[in-house]
Coordinates of C-alpha atoms in Angstrom, one line a residue:
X1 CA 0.0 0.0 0.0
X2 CA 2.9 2.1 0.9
X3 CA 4.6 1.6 -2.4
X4 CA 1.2 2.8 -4.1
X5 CA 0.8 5.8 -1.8
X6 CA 4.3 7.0 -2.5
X7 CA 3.8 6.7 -6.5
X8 CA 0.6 8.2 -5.8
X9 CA 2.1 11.2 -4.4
X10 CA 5.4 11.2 -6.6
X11 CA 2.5 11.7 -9.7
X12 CA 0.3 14.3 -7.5
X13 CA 3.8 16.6 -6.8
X14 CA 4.1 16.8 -10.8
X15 CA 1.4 18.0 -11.1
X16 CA 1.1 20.3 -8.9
X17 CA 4.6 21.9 -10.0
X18 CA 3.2 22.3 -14.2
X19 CA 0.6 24.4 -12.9
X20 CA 2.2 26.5 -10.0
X21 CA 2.1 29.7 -11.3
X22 CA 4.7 31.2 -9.3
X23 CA 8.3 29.7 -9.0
X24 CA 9.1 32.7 -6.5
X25 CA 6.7 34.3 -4.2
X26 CA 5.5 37.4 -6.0
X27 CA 6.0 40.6 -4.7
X28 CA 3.6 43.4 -3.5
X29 CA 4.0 46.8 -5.0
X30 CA 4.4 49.7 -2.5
X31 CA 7.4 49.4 -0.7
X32 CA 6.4 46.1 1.7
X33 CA 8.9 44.0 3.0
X34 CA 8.1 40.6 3.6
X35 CA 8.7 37.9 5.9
X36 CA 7.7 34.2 5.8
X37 CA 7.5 31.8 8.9
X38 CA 5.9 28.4 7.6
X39 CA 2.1 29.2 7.0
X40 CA 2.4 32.5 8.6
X41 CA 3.8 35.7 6.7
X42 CA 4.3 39.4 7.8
X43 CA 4.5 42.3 5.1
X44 CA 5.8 45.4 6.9
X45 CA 6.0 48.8 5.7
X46 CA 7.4 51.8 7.1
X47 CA 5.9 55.7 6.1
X48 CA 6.6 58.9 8.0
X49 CA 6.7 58.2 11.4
X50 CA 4.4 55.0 11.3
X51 CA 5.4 50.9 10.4
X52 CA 2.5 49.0 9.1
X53 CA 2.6 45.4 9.7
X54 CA 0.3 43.1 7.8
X55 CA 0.3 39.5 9.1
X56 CA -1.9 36.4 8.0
X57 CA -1.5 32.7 8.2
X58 CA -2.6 30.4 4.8
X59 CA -3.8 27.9 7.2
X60 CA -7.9 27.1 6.4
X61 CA -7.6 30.1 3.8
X62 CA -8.8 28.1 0.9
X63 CA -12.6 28.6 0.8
X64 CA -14.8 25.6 0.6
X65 CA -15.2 25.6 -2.9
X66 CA -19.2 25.6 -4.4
X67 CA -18.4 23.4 -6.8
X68 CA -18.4 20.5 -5.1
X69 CA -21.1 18.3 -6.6
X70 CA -20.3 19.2 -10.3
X71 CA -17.0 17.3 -9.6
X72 CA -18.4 13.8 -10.1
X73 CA -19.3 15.0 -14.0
X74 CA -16.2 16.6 -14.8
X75 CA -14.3 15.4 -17.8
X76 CA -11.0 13.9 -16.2
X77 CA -8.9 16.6 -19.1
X78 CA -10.3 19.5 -17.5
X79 CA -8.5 21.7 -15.6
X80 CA -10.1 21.8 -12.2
X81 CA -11.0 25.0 -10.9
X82 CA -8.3 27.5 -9.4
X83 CA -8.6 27.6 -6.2
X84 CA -7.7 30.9 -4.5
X85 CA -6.6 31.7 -0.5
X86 CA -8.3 34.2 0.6
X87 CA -6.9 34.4 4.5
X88 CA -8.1 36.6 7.2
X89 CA -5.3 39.4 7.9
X90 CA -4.3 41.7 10.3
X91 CA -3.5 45.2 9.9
X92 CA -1.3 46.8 12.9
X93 CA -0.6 50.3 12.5
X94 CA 2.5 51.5 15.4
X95 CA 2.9 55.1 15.5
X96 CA 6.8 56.1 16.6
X97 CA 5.6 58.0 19.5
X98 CA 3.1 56.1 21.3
X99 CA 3.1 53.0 23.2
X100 CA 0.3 51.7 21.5
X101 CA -0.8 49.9 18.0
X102 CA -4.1 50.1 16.0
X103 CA -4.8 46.8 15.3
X104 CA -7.5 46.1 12.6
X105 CA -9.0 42.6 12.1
X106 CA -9.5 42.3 8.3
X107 CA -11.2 39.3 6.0
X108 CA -12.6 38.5 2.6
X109 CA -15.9 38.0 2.7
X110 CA -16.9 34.9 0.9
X111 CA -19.5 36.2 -1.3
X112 CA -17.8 39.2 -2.4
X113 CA -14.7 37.5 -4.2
X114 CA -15.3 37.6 -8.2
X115 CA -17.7 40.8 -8.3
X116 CA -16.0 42.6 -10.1
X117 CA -18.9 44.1 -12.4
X118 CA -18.9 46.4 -9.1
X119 CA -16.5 48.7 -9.1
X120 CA -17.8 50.5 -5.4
X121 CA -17.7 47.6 -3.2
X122 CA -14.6 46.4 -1.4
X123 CA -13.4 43.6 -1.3
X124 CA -12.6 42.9 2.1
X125 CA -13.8 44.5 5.2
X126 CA -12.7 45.3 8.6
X127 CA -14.0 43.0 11.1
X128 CA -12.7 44.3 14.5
X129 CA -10.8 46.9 15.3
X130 CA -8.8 47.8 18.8
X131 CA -5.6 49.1 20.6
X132 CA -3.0 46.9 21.9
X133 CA 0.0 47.4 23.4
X134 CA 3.0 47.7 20.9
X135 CA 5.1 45.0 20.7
X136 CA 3.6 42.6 23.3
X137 CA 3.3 39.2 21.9
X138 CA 0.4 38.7 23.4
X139 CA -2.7 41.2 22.9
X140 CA -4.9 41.0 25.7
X141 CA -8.4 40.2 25.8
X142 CA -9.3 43.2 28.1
X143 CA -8.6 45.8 25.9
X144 CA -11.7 46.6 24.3
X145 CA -12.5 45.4 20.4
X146 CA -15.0 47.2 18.4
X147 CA -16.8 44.9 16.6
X148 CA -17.8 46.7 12.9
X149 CA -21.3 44.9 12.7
X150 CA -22.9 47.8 14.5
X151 CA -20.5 50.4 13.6
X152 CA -21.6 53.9 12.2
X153 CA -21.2 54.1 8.4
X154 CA -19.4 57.2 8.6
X155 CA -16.6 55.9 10.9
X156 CA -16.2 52.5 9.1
X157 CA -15.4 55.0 6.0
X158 CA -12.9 56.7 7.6
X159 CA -11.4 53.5 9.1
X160 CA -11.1 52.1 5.6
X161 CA -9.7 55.0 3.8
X162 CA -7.2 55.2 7.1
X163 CA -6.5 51.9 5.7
X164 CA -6.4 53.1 2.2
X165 CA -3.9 56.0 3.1
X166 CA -1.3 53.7 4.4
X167 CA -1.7 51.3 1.3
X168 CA -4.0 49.0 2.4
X169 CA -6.7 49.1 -0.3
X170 CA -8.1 47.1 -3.1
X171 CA -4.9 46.6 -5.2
X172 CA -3.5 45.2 -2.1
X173 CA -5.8 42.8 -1.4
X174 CA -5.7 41.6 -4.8
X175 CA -2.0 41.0 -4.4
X176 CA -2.1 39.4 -1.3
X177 CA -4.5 36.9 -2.3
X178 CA -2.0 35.9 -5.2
X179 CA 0.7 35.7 -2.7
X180 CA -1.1 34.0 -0.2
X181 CA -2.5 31.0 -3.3
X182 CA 1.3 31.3 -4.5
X183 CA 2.9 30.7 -1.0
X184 CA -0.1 28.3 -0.2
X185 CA 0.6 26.4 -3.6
X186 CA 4.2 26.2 -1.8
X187 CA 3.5 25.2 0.9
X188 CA 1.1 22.4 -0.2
X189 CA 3.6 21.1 -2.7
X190 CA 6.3 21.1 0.5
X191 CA 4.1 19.0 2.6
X192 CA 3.2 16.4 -0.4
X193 CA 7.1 15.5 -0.8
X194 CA 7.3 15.7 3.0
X195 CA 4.2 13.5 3.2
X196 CA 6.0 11.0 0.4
X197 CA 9.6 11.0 2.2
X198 CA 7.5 9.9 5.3
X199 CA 5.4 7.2 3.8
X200 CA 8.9 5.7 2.0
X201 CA 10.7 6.0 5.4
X202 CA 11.1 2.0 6.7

């Protein structure tokens, strides 16, 4: 069985490398630096007097994919859908001067991703939003989190084009989702030849 399983996945890693788009991690226009620790990476950007840190983890960022039950009927020569990873992210914004971060919760809403008749809407939205204490590992649960479900219209604006200001927009979420399916795609293809060195291992 072993034997089959490793072939198995020899075939799977082969195909996964013809249709990884991305040999390298692409970058992100605008200046951001980025850092990759397994699943989880960090984009970091400094402007006057502020850093910017981005951070999301490709873990469970692949959306369950609607297109499930048309699977059984697909001709084995078509390509199968692409699937995208569209991970939850977190915008911290430290200000030189004070001893405290804005930290914004951000995600992709699932039905949002492929509108793009709809030139108005976002595509992600701010989920929370609260202050933490600069460069504490870990943020504590007492410190109060605005939750944007009941927010005032008006101030989620202004929270998103304080976003916007600081290069978190649109255009950036598009090219974070292509990093985070390229580094995903990496990742996956990783823990296939992991997963085969394993099953070979007497």
């Amino acid at each position: 069985g072993d034997k089959a399983f490793a072939q198995f996945l020899t075939d799977e890693i082969n195909e996964e490398k013809k249709i990884q788009k991305h040999k390298s991690l692409p970058k992100i226009s605008g200046g951001w630096e980025l850092e990759v620790h397994g699943t989880e990476a960090k984009l970091v950007r400094k402007i006057a007097g502020e850093k910017i840190t981005v951070t999301f983890n490709i873990n469970n960022s692949i959306p369950p994919s609607a297109e499930e039950d048309t699977q059984e009927q697909q001709k084995p020569d078509e390509q199968e859908p692409e699937l995208t990873s569209t991970p939850n992210f977190v915008v911290e914004v430290i200000k030189d001067d004070t001893k405290q971060s804005l930290v914004l919760d951000c995600h992709f809403p699932e039905d949002e991703i492929g509108h793009e008749g709809e030139e108005e809407s976002d595509i992600f939205t701010i989920r929370e939003v609260s202050f933490q204490p600069t460069g504490e590992a870990d943020w504590k649960d007492t410190n109060y989190t605005l939750n944007t479900d009941s927010l005032d219209w008006a101030l989620y604006d202004h929270l998103m084009d304080f976003l916007a200001d600081r290069g978190v927009d649109n255009s950036f979420a598009d090219e974070l989702i292509e990093l985070s399916t390229a580094l995903e795609h990496q990742e996956y293809i990783k823990f296939l030849e992991d997963l085969k060195s394993f099953v070979k291992c007497q």
